[in-house]
Short mmCIF file of C-alpha atoms in Angstrom, two decimals:
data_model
loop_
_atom_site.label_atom_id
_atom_site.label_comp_id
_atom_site.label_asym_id
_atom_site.label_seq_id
_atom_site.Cartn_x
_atom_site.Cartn_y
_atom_site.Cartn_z
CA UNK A 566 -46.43 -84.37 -44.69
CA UNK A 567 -49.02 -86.82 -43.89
CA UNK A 568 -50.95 -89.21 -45.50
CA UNK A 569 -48.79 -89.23 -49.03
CA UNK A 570 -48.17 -85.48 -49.48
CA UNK A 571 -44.67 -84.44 -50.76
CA UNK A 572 -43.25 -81.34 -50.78
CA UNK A 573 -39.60 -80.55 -50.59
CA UNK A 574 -36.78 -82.03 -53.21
CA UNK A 575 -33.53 -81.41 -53.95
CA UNK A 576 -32.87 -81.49 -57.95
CA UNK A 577 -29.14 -81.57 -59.38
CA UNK A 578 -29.31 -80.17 -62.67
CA UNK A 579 -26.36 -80.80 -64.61
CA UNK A 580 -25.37 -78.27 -67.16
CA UNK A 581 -21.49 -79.19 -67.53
CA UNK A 582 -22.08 -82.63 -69.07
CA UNK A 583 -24.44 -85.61 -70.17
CA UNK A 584 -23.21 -87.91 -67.33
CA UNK A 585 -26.23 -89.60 -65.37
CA UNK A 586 -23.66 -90.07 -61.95
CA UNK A 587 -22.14 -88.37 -59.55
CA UNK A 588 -18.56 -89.46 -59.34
CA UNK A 589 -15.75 -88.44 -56.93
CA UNK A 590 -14.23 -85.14 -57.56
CA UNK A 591 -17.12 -84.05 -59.98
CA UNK A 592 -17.89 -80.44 -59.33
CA UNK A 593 -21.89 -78.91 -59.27
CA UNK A 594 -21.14 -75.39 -61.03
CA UNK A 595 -23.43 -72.41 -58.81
CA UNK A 596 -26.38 -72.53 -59.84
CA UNK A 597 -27.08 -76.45 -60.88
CA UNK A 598 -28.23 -77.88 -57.13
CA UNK A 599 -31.75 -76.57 -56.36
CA UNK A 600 -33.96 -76.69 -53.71
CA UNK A 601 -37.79 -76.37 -54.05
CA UNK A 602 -40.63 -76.56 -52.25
CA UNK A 603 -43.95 -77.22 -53.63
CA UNK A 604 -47.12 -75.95 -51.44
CA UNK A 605 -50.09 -79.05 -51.16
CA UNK A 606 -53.38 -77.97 -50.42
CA UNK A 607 -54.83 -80.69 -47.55
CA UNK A 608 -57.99 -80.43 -46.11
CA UNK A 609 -58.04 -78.64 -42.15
CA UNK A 610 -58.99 -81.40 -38.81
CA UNK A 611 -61.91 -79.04 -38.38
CA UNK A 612 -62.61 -79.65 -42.66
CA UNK A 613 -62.32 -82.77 -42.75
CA UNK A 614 -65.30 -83.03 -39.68
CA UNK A 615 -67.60 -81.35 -42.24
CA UNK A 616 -69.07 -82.82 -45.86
CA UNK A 617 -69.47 -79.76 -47.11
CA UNK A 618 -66.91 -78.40 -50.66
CA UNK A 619 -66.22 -75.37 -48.04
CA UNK A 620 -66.10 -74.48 -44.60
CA UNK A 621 -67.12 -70.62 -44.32
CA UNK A 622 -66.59 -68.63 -41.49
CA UNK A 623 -66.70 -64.64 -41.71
CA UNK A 624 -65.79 -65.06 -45.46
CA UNK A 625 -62.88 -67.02 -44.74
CA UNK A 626 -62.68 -70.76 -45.96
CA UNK A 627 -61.39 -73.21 -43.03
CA UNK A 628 -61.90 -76.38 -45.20
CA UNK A 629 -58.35 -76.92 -46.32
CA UNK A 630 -54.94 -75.14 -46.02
CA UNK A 631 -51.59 -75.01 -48.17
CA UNK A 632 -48.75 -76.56 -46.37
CA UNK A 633 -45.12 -76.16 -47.34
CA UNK A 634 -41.96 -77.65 -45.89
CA UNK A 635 -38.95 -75.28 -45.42
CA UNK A 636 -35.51 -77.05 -45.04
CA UNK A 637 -37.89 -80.08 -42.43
CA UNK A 638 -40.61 -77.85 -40.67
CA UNK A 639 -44.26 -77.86 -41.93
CA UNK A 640 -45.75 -74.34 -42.35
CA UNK A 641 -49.16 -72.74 -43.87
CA UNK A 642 -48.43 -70.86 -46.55
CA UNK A 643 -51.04 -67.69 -47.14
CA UNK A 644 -53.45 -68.20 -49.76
CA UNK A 645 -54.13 -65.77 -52.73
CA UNK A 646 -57.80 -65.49 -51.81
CA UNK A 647 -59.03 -66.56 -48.61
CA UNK A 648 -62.77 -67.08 -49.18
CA UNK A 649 -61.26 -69.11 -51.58
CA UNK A 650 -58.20 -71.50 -51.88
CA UNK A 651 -58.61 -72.70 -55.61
CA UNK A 652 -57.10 -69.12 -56.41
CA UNK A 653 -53.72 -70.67 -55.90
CA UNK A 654 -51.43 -69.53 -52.62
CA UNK A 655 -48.38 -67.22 -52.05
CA UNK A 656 -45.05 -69.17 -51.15
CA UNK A 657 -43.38 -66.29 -50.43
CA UNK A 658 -45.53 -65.44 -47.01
CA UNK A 659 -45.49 -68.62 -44.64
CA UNK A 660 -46.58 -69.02 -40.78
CA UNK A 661 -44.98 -71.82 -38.49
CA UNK A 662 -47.66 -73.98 -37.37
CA UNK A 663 -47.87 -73.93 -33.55
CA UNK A 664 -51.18 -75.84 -32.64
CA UNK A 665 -53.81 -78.19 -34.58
CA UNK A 666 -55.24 -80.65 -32.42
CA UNK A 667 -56.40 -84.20 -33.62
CA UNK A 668 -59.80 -85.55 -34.27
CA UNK A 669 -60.32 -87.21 -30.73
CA UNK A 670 -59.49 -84.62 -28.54
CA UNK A 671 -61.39 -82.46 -26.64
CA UNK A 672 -60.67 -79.61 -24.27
CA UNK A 673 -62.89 -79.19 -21.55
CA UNK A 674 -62.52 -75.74 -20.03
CA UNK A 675 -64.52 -74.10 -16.97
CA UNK A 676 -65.75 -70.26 -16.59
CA UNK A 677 -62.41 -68.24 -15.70
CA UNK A 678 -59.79 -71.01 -16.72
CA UNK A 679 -57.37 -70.02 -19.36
CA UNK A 680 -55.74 -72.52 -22.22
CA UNK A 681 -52.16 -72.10 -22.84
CA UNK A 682 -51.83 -72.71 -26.37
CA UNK A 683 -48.48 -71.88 -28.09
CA UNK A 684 -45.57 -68.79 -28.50
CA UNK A 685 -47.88 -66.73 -26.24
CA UNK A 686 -51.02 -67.44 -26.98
CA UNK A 687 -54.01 -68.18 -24.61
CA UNK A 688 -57.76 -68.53 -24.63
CA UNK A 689 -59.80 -67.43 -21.99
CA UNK A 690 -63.77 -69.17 -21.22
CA UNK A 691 -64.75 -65.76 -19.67
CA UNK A 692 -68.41 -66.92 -18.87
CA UNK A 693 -71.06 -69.00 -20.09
CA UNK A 694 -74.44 -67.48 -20.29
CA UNK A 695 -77.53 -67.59 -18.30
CA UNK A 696 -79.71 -70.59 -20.79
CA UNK A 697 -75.99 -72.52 -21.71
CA UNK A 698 -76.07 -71.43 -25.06
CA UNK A 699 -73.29 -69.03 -25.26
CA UNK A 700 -69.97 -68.95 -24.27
CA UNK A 701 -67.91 -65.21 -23.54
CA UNK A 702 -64.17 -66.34 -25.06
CA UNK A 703 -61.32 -64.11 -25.30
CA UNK A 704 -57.99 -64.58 -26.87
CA UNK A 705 -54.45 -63.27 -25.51
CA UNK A 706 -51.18 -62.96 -26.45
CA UNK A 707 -48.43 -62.29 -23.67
CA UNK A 708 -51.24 -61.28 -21.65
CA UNK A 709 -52.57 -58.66 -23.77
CA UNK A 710 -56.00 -59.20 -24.62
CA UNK A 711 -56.16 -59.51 -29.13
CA UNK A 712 -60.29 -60.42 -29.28
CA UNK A 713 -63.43 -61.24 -27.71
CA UNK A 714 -66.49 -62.90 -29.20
CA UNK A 715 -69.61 -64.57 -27.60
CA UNK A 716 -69.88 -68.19 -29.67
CA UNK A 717 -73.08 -70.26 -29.97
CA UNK A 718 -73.22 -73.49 -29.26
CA UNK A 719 -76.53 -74.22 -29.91
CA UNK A 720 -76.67 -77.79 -31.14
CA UNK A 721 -79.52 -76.61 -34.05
CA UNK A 722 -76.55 -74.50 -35.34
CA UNK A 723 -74.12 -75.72 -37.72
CA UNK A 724 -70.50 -76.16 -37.00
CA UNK A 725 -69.58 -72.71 -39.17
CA UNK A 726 -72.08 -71.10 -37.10
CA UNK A 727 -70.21 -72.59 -34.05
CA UNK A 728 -66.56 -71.71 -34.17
CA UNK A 729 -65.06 -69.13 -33.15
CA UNK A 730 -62.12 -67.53 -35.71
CA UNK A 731 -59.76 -64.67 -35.06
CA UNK A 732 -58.07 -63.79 -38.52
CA UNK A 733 -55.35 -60.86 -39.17
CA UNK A 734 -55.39 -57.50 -41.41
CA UNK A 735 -55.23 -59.39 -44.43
CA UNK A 736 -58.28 -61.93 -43.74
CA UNK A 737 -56.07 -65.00 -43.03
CA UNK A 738 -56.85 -67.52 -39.89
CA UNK A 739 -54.50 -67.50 -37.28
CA UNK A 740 -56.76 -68.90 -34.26
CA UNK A 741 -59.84 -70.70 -34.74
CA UNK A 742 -61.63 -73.57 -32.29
CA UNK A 743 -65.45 -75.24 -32.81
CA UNK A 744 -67.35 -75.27 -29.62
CA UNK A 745 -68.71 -78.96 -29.37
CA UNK A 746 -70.94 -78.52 -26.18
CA UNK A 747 -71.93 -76.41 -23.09
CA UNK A 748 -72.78 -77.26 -19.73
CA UNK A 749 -74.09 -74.55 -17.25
CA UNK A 750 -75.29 -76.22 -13.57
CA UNK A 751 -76.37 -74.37 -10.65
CA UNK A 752 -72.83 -74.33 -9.15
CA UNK A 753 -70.38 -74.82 -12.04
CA UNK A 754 -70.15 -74.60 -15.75
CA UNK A 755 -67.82 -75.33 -18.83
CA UNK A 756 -67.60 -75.37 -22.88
CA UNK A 757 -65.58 -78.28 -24.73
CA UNK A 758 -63.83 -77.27 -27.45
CA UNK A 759 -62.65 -79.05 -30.25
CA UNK A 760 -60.78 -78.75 -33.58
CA UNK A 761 -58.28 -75.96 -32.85
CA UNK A 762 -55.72 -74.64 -34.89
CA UNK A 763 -53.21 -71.46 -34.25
CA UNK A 764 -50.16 -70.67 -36.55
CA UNK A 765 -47.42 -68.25 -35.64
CA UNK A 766 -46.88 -64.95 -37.44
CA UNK A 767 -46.28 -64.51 -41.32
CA UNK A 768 -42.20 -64.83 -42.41
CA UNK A 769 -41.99 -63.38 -45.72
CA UNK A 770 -39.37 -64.91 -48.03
CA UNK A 771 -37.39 -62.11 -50.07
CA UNK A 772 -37.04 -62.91 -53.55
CA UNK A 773 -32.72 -63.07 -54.01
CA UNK A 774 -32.46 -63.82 -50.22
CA UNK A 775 -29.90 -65.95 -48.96
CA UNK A 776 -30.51 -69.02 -46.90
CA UNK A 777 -27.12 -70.91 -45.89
CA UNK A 778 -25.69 -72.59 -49.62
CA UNK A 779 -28.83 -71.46 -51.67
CA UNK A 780 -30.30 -68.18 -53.02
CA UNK A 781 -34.22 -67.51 -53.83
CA UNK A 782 -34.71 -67.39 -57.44
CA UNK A 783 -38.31 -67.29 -58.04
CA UNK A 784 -41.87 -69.00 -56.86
CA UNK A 785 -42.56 -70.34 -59.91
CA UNK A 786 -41.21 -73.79 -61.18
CA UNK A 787 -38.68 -73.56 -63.98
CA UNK A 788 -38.84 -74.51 -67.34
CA UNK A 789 -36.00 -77.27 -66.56
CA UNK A 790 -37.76 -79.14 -63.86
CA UNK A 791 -41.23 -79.11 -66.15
CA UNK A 792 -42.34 -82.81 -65.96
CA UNK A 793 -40.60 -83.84 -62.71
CA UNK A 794 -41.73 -86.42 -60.60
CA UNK A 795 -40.23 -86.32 -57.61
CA UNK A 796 -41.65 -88.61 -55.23
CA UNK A 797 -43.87 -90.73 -56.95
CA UNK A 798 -46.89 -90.91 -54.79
CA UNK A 799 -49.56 -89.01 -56.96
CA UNK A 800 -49.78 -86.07 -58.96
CA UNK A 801 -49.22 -83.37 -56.98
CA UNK A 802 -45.48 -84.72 -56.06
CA UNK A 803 -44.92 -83.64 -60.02
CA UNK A 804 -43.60 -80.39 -60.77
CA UNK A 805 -44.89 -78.37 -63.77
CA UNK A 806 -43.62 -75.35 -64.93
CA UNK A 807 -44.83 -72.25 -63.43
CA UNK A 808 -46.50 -74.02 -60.41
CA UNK A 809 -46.65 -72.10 -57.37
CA UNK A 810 -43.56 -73.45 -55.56
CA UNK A 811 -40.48 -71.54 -53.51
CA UNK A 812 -37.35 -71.77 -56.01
CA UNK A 813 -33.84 -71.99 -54.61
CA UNK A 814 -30.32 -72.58 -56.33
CA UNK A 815 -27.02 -73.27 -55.27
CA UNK A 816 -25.19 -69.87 -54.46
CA UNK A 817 -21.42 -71.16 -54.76
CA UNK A 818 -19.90 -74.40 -56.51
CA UNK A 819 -19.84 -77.48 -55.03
CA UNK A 820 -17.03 -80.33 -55.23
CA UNK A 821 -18.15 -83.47 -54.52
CA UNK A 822 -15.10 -84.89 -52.62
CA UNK A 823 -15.51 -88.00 -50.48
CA UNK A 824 -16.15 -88.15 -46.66
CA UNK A 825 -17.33 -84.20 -46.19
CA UNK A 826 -20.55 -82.53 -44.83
CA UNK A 827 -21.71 -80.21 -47.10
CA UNK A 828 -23.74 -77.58 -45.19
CA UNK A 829 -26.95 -76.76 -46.80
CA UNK A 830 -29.11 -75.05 -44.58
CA UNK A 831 -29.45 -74.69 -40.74
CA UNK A 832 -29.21 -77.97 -39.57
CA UNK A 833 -29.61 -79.92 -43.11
CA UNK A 834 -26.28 -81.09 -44.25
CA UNK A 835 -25.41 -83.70 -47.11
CA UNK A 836 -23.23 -86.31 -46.15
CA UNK A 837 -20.56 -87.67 -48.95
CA UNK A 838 -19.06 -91.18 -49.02
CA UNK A 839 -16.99 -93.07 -51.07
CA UNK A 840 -18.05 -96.46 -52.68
CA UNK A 841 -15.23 -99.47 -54.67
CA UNK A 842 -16.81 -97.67 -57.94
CA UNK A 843 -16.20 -94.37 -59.21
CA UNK A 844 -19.75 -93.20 -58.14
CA UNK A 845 -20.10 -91.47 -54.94
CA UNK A 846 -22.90 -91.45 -52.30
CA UNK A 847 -24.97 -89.09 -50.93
CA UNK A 848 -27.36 -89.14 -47.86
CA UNK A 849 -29.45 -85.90 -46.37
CA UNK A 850 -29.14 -85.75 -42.54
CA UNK A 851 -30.16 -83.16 -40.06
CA UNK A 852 -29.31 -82.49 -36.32
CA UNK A 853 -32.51 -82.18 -33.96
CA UNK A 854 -32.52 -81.03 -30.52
CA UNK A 855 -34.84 -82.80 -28.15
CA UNK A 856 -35.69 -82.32 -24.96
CA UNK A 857 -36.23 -85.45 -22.34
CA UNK A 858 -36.57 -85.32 -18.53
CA UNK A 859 -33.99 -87.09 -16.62
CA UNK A 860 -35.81 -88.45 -13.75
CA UNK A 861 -39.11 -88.03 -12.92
CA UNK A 862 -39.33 -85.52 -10.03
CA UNK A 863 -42.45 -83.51 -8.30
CA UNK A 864 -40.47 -80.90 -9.22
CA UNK A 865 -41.16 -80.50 -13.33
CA UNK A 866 -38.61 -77.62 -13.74
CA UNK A 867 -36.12 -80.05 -12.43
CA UNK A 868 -34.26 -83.25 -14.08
CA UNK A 869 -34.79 -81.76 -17.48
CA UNK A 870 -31.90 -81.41 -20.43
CA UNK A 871 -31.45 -81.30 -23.69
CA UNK A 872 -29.57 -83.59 -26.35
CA UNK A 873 -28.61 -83.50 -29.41
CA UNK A 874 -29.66 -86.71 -31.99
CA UNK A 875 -28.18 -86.65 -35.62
CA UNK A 876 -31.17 -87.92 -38.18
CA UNK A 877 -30.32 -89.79 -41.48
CA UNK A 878 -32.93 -88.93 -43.21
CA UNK A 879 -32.71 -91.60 -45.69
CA UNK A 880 -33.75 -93.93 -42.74
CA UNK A 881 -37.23 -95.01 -42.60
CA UNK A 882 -37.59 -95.57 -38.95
CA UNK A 883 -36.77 -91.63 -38.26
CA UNK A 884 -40.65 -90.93 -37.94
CA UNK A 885 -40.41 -91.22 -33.85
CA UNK A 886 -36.98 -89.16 -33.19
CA UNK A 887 -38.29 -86.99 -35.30
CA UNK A 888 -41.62 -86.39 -33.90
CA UNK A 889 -40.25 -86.18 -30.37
CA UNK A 890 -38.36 -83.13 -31.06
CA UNK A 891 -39.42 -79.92 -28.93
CA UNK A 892 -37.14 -77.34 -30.41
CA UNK A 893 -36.63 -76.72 -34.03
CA UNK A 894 -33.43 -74.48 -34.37
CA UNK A 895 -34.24 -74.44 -37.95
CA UNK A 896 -37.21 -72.22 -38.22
CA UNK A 897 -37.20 -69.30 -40.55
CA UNK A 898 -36.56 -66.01 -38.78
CA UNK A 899 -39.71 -63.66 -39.09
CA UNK A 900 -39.35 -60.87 -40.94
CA UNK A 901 -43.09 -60.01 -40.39
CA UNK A 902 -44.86 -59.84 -36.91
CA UNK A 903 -48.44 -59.82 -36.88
CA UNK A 904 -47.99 -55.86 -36.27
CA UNK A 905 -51.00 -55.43 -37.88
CA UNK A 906 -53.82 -57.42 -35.69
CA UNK A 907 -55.31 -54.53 -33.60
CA UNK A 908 -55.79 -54.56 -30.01
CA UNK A 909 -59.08 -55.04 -28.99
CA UNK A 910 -59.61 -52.78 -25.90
CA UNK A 911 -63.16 -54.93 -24.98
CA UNK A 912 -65.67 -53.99 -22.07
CA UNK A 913 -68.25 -56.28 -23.22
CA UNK A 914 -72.05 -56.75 -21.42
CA UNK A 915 -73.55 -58.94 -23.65
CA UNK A 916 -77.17 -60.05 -22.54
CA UNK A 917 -77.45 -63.41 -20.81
CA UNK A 918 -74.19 -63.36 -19.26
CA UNK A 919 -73.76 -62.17 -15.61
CA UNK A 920 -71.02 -60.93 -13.85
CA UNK A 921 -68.02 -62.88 -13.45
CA UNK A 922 -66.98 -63.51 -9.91
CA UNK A 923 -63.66 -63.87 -7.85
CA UNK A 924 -64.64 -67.33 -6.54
CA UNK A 925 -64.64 -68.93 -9.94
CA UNK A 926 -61.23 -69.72 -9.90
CA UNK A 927 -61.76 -72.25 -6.68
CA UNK A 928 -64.30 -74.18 -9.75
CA UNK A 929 -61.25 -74.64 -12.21
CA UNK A 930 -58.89 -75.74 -9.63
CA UNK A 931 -61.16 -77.97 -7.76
CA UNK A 932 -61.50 -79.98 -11.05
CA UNK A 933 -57.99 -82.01 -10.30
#
């Protein structure tokens, strides 16, 4: 995670000997390889665009976020409190991140167009009102309208004042964009929107679940692993016990023979190798499947396959391969839906906004 955050490690804790290597043959007893993840708070795109020690909108605080990795993906992980994020964070409830937008971009949208976001999700500019100071957005998912709001984006406002959040049953974000400006002309209008963020629905990690070679033991750092530093670039890579953190050990033994892939997780996998000394080598690799269009065609459904790259991950020029990968077969399965967001059954009139008319759509189509 990005710029010098750390969160995942794999810690060998040897409880048979004092040895300091790994030689050919040794075995790691259940129990003694463990996987953790460590949640780092990092401040939001639409946070860091504000000076402000918060970000408040409807008692929920957008400034920063906890971020976790799970076996190579980045999720949010729910916080304890969400007006505010000092009270620590749960890593036991995670959501797949689907869509932040950078800084520099913008989304200009006209009255009736709709934004495909991610897994579903869509935002609609219904209308933009009479004096340009309002817009009428409403957010689907599979078609199914989830909210409505009318959003000001009167420039005397502040940015709180200016975004537009939808949140679930337990007050955490899960769609939230600021409107930067709004145009309304005698024939056409449209709203620019900037700093948008949607995350997928809340997976909830069972304590003593199993996930490939580990089991969960706890989210709370061990006494064992108190003082660990385990990447070196400031002090939230080191571990200290009872930290908020997701705690996994090894679930079967382990011997360390040379030349064999080791399944960990998914599509993690160490890789063993022999060496002229007795010490044996280990590298962490993972299989990614990317998808890359043959030719170029007019045709976009056409010319388009997948294929299958194998990632050392001790490599430092993986950042690209990585980053070009469309499909993640190694997300967590979600045990929770967002069952609990209620469907908004709208018929808003709000004042200042007329009627929406059938001819709007020629507006967003005429724009290419």
């Amino acid at each position: 995670m990005k710029p010098g955050f750390s969160s995942e490690v794999l810690y060998f804790h040897n409880s048979v000997n004092s040895s300091s290597t790994i030689q050919s043959g040794d075995k790691i007893v259940k129990g003694d390889l463990y996987y953790v993840s460590k949640p780092q708070m990092k401040k939001t795109k639409i946070g860091g665009s504000d000076d402000g020690a918060t970000f408040i909108v409807d008692d929920v605080d957008l400034k920063k976020y906890y971020l976790m990795g799970f076996f190579g993906s980045q999720y949010v992980v729910m916080p304890e409190e969400s007006s505010d994020l000092s009270a620590g964070c749960k890593p036991d409830k995670i959501a797949k991140i689907l869509l932040e937008t950078d800084d520099n971009v913008k989304k200009q949208m006209f009255s009736g167009e709709e934004w495909e976001l991610a897994g579903g999700w869509s935002l609609v500019v219904q209308q933009v009102d009479v004096e340009g100071n309002k817009v009428w957005v409403q957010l689907n998912k599979g078609g199914e309208e989830i909210d409505t709001s009318i959003v000001s984006g009167d420039m005397h406002l502040t940015k709180q004042e200016r975004t537009y959040l939808y949140k679930d049953a337990d007050d955490n974000p899960v769609f939230y964009c600021y409107v930067d400006s709004i145009f309304k002309g005698m024939d056409i209008d449209f709203v620019v929107f900037r700093y948008a963020f949607l995350r997928g629905d809340v997976t909830t990690i069972e304590d003593g679940g199993s996930y490939g070679a580990f089991d969960v033991d706890s989210f709370k750092v061990p006494v064992v692993m108190n003082g660990i530093d385990y990447a070196g670039s400031g002090s939230g890579t080191v571990l200290h016990t009872g930290d908020d953190a997701l705690v996994m050990s090894s679930n079967a033994a382990i011997t360390l023979n040379p030349n064999k892939i080791l399944d960990l997780y998914g599509d993690f996998y160490l890789k063993t190798e022999d060496t002229s000394a007795p010490c044996l080598k280990m590298t962490l690799w993972k299989t990614c499947t990317i998808t890359v269009p043959d030719v170029v065609l007019e045709d976009e459904n056409e010319g388009v396959y997948e294929d299958i790259i194998i990632v050392d991950l001790a490599e430092e020029d993986n950042e690209a391969q990585i980053l070009s990968s469309t499909k993640d077969e190694s997300d967590v399965s979600s045990d929770i839906n967002d069952g609990n967001e209620d469907i908004v059954q709208s018929s808003v009139v709000a004042p200042g906004f007329e009627l929406l008319v059938g001819l709007v759509g020629l507006y967003c189509a005429s724009r290419f």
